[in-house]
PDB file of C-alpha atoms in Angstrom:
ATOM      1  CA  LEU A 566     -57.975 144.990  53.410  1.00 88.00           C
ATOM      2  CA  SER A 567     -61.657 145.797  53.216  1.00 93.00           C
ATOM      3  CA  PHE A 568     -64.661 144.022  54.638  1.00 90.00           C
ATOM      4  CA  ALA A 569     -68.369 144.478  55.233  1.00 92.00           C
ATOM      5  CA  GLY A 570     -70.248 142.516  57.853  1.00 91.00           C
ATOM      6  CA  SER A 571     -71.650 142.315  61.332  1.00 90.00           C
ATOM      7  CA  PHE A 572     -70.498 141.200  64.784  1.00 87.00           C
ATOM      8  CA  GLU A 573     -72.341 139.554  67.648  1.00 86.00           C
ATOM      9  CA  LEU A 574     -70.767 140.176  71.028  1.00 83.00           C
ATOM     10  CA  THR A 575     -70.797 137.816  74.000  1.00 78.00           C
ATOM     11  CA  GLU A 576     -69.537 138.381  77.522  1.00 77.00           C
ATOM     12  CA  GLY A 577     -66.198 136.901  76.458  1.00 69.00           C
ATOM     13  CA  GLY A 578     -65.806 139.087  73.354  1.00 70.00           C
ATOM     14  CA  ILE A 579     -66.803 138.440  69.769  1.00 72.00           C
ATOM     15  CA  GLY A 580     -69.002 135.354  69.514  1.00 80.00           C
ATOM     16  CA  ARG A 581     -69.782 135.530  65.802  1.00 87.00           C
ATOM     17  CA  ALA A 582     -68.686 137.652  62.875  1.00 90.00           C
ATOM     18  CA  ALA A 583     -70.468 137.415  59.520  1.00 94.00           C
ATOM     19  CA  PHE A 584     -68.904 139.038  56.463  1.00 95.00           C
ATOM     20  CA  ASP A 585     -70.668 139.523  53.142  1.00 95.00           C
ATOM     21  CA  GLU A 586     -67.307 140.538  51.736  1.00 95.00           C
ATOM     22  CA  ILE A 587     -63.674 140.181  52.778  1.00 95.00           C
ATOM     23  CA  ARG A 588     -61.237 141.551  50.243  1.00 95.00           C
ATOM     24  CA  ILE A 589     -57.449 141.526  50.485  1.00 93.00           C
ATOM     25  CA  GLY A 590     -55.593 143.011  47.547  1.00 92.00           C
ATOM     26  CA  ASP A 591     -56.373 141.292  44.273  1.00 92.00           C
ATOM     27  CA  TRP A 592     -55.952 137.785  45.667  1.00 93.00           C
ATOM     28  CA  MET A 593     -58.869 137.298  48.068  1.00 94.00           C
ATOM     29  CA  ASP A 594     -62.550 138.133  47.657  1.00 96.00           C
ATOM     30  CA  VAL A 595     -64.745 135.895  49.830  1.00 97.00           C
ATOM     31  CA  SER A 596     -67.777 135.809  52.087  1.00 97.00           C
ATOM     32  CA  ALA A 597     -67.287 134.172  55.482  1.00 96.00           C
ATOM     33  CA  GLU A 598     -68.482 133.605  59.013  1.00 95.00           C
ATOM     34  CA  ILE A 599     -66.219 133.267  62.047  1.00 91.00           C
ATOM     35  CA  LEU A 600     -67.384 131.667  65.276  1.00 88.00           C
ATOM     36  CA  ALA A 601     -65.301 131.916  68.440  1.00 81.00           C
ATOM     37  CA  GLY A 602     -65.913 129.663  71.393  1.00 72.00           C
ATOM     38  CA  ALA A 603     -64.271 127.751  74.197  1.00 70.00           C
ATOM     39  CA  GLY A 604     -63.293 124.959  71.782  1.00 72.00           C
ATOM     40  CA  GLY A 605     -61.469 127.340  69.446  1.00 77.00           C
ATOM     41  CA  THR A 606     -62.263 129.283  66.326  1.00 84.00           C
ATOM     42  CA  VAL A 607     -64.286 128.013  63.372  1.00 90.00           C
ATOM     43  CA  ALA A 608     -64.153 129.882  60.067  1.00 93.00           C
ATOM     44  CA  VAL A 609     -66.681 129.111  57.339  1.00 95.00           C
ATOM     45  CA  ILE A 610     -65.845 130.494  53.896  1.00 96.00           C
ATOM     46  CA  THR A 611     -69.124 130.440  51.996  1.00 96.00           C
ATOM     47  CA  GLY A 612     -68.088 131.588  48.535  1.00 97.00           C
ATOM     48  CA  GLY A 613     -65.827 133.736  46.460  1.00 97.00           C
ATOM     49  CA  MET A 614     -62.331 133.546  45.042  1.00 97.00           C
ATOM     50  CA  LEU A 615     -58.721 133.056  46.176  1.00 95.00           C
ATOM     51  CA  ASP A 616     -55.877 133.700  43.728  1.00 94.00           C
ATOM     52  CA  LEU A 617     -52.762 131.860  44.929  1.00 88.00           C
ATOM     53  CA  ARG A 618     -50.603 133.532  42.267  1.00 86.00           C
ATOM     54  CA  GLU A 619     -50.779 136.784  44.200  1.00 82.00           C
ATOM     55  CA  SER A 620     -51.471 135.459  47.679  1.00 78.00           C
ATOM     56  CA  GLU A 621     -49.623 136.351  50.811  1.00 66.00           C
ATOM     57  CA  PHE A 622     -49.875 132.794  52.105  1.00 60.00           C
ATOM     58  CA  GLY A 623     -46.736 130.782  52.561  1.00 52.00           C
ATOM     59  CA  GLY A 624     -44.100 130.444  55.200  1.00 52.00           C
ATOM     60  CA  ASP A 625     -41.911 127.715  56.546  1.00 51.00           C
ATOM     61  CA  GLY A 626     -44.570 125.999  58.630  1.00 49.00           C
ATOM     62  CA  ASP A 627     -43.540 127.710  61.878  1.00 51.00           C
ATOM     63  CA  SER A 628     -46.725 129.075  63.376  1.00 52.00           C
ATOM     64  CA  SER A 629     -45.820 128.364  66.973  1.00 51.00           C
ATOM     65  CA  GLY A 630     -48.235 129.870  69.412  1.00 50.00           C
ATOM     66  CA  MET A 631     -51.043 130.020  66.846  1.00 52.00           C
ATOM     67  CA  ALA A 632     -54.355 128.629  68.063  1.00 65.00           C
ATOM     68  CA  ASN A 633     -55.955 125.856  66.032  1.00 77.00           C
ATOM     69  CA  THR A 634     -58.595 127.110  63.631  1.00 85.00           C
ATOM     70  CA  LEU A 635     -61.079 124.879  61.830  1.00 91.00           C
ATOM     71  CA  ILE A 636     -61.873 126.143  58.329  1.00 93.00           C
ATOM     72  CA  ASP A 637     -64.815 124.936  56.253  1.00 96.00           C
ATOM     73  CA  ILE A 638     -64.155 126.204  52.713  1.00 97.00           C
ATOM     74  CA  THR A 639     -66.520 126.538  49.766  1.00 98.00           C
ATOM     75  CA  LEU A 640     -65.053 128.661  46.972  1.00 97.00           C
ATOM     76  CA  ASP A 641     -66.342 129.400  43.515  1.00 98.00           C
ATOM     77  CA  ARG A 642     -62.735 129.539  42.269  1.00 97.00           C
ATOM     78  CA  LEU A 643     -59.270 128.783  43.616  1.00 96.00           C
ATOM     79  CA  ILE A 644     -56.824 130.152  41.053  1.00 95.00           C
ATOM     80  CA  MET A 645     -53.594 128.129  41.054  1.00 91.00           C
ATOM     81  CA  SER A 646     -51.899 129.523  37.916  1.00 91.00           C
ATOM     82  CA  ASP A 647     -52.709 131.353  34.687  1.00 92.00           C
ATOM     83  CA  SER A 648     -54.100 128.116  33.231  1.00 92.00           C
ATOM     84  CA  ILE A 649     -55.298 126.126  36.285  1.00 95.00           C
ATOM     85  CA  VAL A 650     -58.413 127.061  38.262  1.00 97.00           C
ATOM     86  CA  LEU A 651     -60.004 124.690  40.763  1.00 97.00           C
ATOM     87  CA  SER A 652     -63.736 125.265  40.492  1.00 97.00           C
ATOM     88  CA  PRO A 653     -65.698 124.720  42.623  1.00 97.00           C
ATOM     89  CA  PHE A 654     -63.328 124.091  45.558  1.00 98.00           C
ATOM     90  CA  VAL A 655     -64.528 122.517  48.822  1.00 98.00           C
ATOM     91  CA  GLY A 656     -62.436 121.647  51.851  1.00 97.00           C
ATOM     92  CA  GLN A 657     -62.454 120.973  55.542  1.00 97.00           C
ATOM     93  CA  VAL A 658     -59.066 121.934  56.960  1.00 95.00           C
ATOM     94  CA  GLU A 659     -57.466 122.869  60.239  1.00 93.00           C
ATOM     95  CA  ARG A 660     -54.771 125.484  60.707  1.00 87.00           C
ATOM     96  CA  GLY A 661     -52.508 124.394  63.528  1.00 82.00           C
ATOM     97  CA  PRO A 662     -49.079 125.336  64.816  1.00 78.00           C
ATOM     98  CA  ASN A 663     -47.305 123.400  62.023  1.00 76.00           C
ATOM     99  CA  GLY A 664     -49.500 124.320  59.037  1.00 81.00           C
ATOM    100  CA  PHE A 665     -52.681 123.010  57.452  1.00 89.00           C
ATOM    101  CA  SER A 666     -54.235 119.534  57.628  1.00 95.00           C
ATOM    102  CA  GLY A 667     -57.443 118.233  56.117  1.00 97.00           C
ATOM    103  CA  ALA A 668     -59.268 117.120  52.996  1.00 98.00           C
ATOM    104  CA  ILE A 669     -60.203 118.952  49.792  1.00 97.00           C
ATOM    105  CA  GLU A 670     -62.315 118.237  46.689  1.00 98.00           C
ATOM    106  CA  SER A 671     -62.511 120.127  43.431  1.00 98.00           C
ATOM    107  CA  ARG A 672     -62.602 120.009  39.653  1.00 98.00           C
ATOM    108  CA  VAL A 673     -59.692 121.057  37.434  1.00 97.00           C
ATOM    109  CA  ASN A 674     -60.893 124.024  35.393  1.00 97.00           C
ATOM    110  CA  GLY A 675     -64.436 122.966  36.310  1.00 97.00           C
ATOM    111  CA  ARG A 676     -64.089 119.555  34.646  1.00 97.00           C
ATOM    112  CA  THR A 677     -62.116 116.582  36.018  1.00 97.00           C
ATOM    113  CA  ALA A 678     -62.693 115.664  39.691  1.00 98.00           C
ATOM    114  CA  ILE A 679     -59.774 115.578  42.131  1.00 98.00           C
ATOM    115  CA  THR A 680     -59.437 114.952  45.857  1.00 98.00           C
ATOM    116  CA  GLY A 681     -56.618 115.936  48.124  1.00 97.00           C
ATOM    117  CA  ARG A 682     -55.077 115.786  51.570  1.00 97.00           C
ATOM    118  CA  LEU A 683     -53.084 118.482  53.339  1.00 95.00           C
ATOM    119  CA  VAL A 684     -50.516 117.441  55.945  1.00 95.00           C
ATOM    120  CA  PRO A 685     -48.382 119.782  58.071  1.00 91.00           C
ATOM    121  CA  THR A 686     -44.593 119.249  57.887  1.00 88.00           C
ATOM    122  CA  ASP A 687     -41.580 121.047  59.336  1.00 81.00           C
ATOM    123  CA  GLY A 688     -41.228 123.017  56.088  1.00 81.00           C
ATOM    124  CA  GLY A 689     -44.899 123.893  55.545  1.00 84.00           C
ATOM    125  CA  THR A 690     -47.949 122.058  54.248  1.00 89.00           C
ATOM    126  CA  ALA A 691     -47.474 118.920  52.128  1.00 92.00           C
ATOM    127  CA  ILE A 692     -50.156 118.221  49.494  1.00 94.00           C
ATOM    128  CA  ARG A 693     -51.368 114.963  47.964  1.00 97.00           C
ATOM    129  CA  ILE A 694     -53.734 115.147  44.972  1.00 97.00           C
ATOM    130  CA  GLN A 695     -55.521 112.105  43.535  1.00 98.00           C
ATOM    131  CA  SER A 696     -57.957 111.430  40.712  1.00 98.00           C
ATOM    132  CA  ASP A 697     -59.498 108.376  39.084  1.00 97.00           C
ATOM    133  CA  ASP A 698     -59.086 110.192  35.734  1.00 97.00           C
ATOM    134  CA  ALA A 699     -55.402 111.041  35.236  1.00 96.00           C
ATOM    135  CA  SER A 700     -55.922 111.690  31.513  1.00 96.00           C
ATOM    136  CA  GLY A 701     -58.652 114.223  32.320  1.00 96.00           C
ATOM    137  CA  VAL A 702     -56.375 116.065  34.765  1.00 96.00           C
ATOM    138  CA  LEU A 703     -53.545 116.153  32.200  1.00 94.00           C
ATOM    139  CA  ARG A 704     -55.954 117.396  29.512  1.00 95.00           C
ATOM    140  CA  ASP A 705     -57.652 120.002  31.734  1.00 95.00           C
ATOM    141  CA  THR A 706     -54.351 121.427  33.016  1.00 94.00           C
ATOM    142  CA  GLY A 707     -53.170 121.838  29.414  1.00 92.00           C
ATOM    143  CA  ILE A 708     -50.253 119.404  29.758  1.00 92.00           C
ATOM    144  CA  THR A 709     -51.383 117.139  26.912  1.00 91.00           C
ATOM    145  CA  PRO A 710     -54.637 116.506  25.031  1.00 89.00           C
ATOM    146  CA  ASN A 711     -53.565 112.975  24.115  1.00 91.00           C
ATOM    147  CA  ALA A 712     -53.405 111.171  27.480  1.00 89.00           C
ATOM    148  CA  ARG A 713     -55.684 108.155  27.905  1.00 90.00           C
ATOM    149  CA  GLU A 714     -57.007 106.587  31.111  1.00 91.00           C
ATOM    150  CA  GLY A 715     -55.076 106.039  34.322  1.00 94.00           C
ATOM    151  CA  VAL A 716     -55.161 107.010  37.978  1.00 96.00           C
ATOM    152  CA  LEU A 717     -53.395 110.134  39.254  1.00 96.00           C
ATOM    153  CA  ASP A 718     -51.391 110.302  42.476  1.00 97.00           C
ATOM    154  CA  LEU A 719     -49.386 113.513  42.965  1.00 96.00           C
ATOM    155  CA  ALA A 720     -47.448 114.055  46.203  1.00 96.00           C
ATOM    156  CA  MET A 721     -45.777 117.419  46.850  1.00 94.00           C
ATOM    157  CA  VAL A 722     -43.673 118.596  49.789  1.00 93.00           C
ATOM    158  CA  PRO A 723     -42.485 122.154  50.411  1.00 88.00           C
ATOM    159  CA  VAL A 724     -38.857 122.926  49.547  1.00 89.00           C
ATOM    160  CA  PRO A 725     -37.040 123.899  52.773  1.00 84.00           C
ATOM    161  CA  GLY A 726     -36.222 127.597  52.925  1.00 81.00           C
ATOM    162  CA  ALA A 727     -38.481 128.528  49.979  1.00 78.00           C
ATOM    163  CA  GLY A 728     -41.171 130.197  52.087  1.00 73.00           C
ATOM    164  CA  GLY A 729     -43.904 127.664  51.314  1.00 71.00           C
ATOM    165  CA  LYS A 730     -44.187 128.727  47.653  1.00 75.00           C
ATOM    166  CA  THR A 731     -42.008 126.050  46.009  1.00 85.00           C
ATOM    167  CA  TYR A 732     -42.632 122.299  46.093  1.00 89.00           C
ATOM    168  CA  ASP A 733     -40.849 119.078  45.123  1.00 93.00           C
ATOM    169  CA  GLY A 734     -43.109 116.292  44.016  1.00 93.00           C
ATOM    170  CA  GLU A 735     -43.687 112.833  42.687  1.00 93.00           C
ATOM    171  CA  PHE A 736     -46.225 112.113  39.966  1.00 88.00           C
ATOM    172  CA  GLN A 737     -47.665 108.676  39.293  1.00 86.00           C
TER     173      GLN A 737
END
């Protein structure tokens, strides 16, 4: 872990922390601002990269005792796999005791637009991805160059006991 930034103190502790750089291993390199107040914590990620292939995220959805945190995310790149990068990636999510909830928007490899919803479940965060251009998503993910038209609806739920890294899904 390395970071560079500044802190503003209030009588209750840290009121604001601004980071030009937060780096964790090879999987996170972002700029962010964290605001703490009576209503909870708000984190604003203002740019950078997350690589989910190497991330230390995951878990079974049990975050009991964790305070809710609102997260406003703007990333240059969210790396999903060797061939799938969501770029740019924008989201407004909340981390609560049972996982993440909220809405996301992006483009698959910088091209086809997708939207998504995150919903906390007992086994982790469920994900629903939609697009008005299913053929574009299939093309841009490298699945097939020959798809034509259609609407995409992909629902994925975490596999129990898999630590939040494996999902079962339904593709329409």
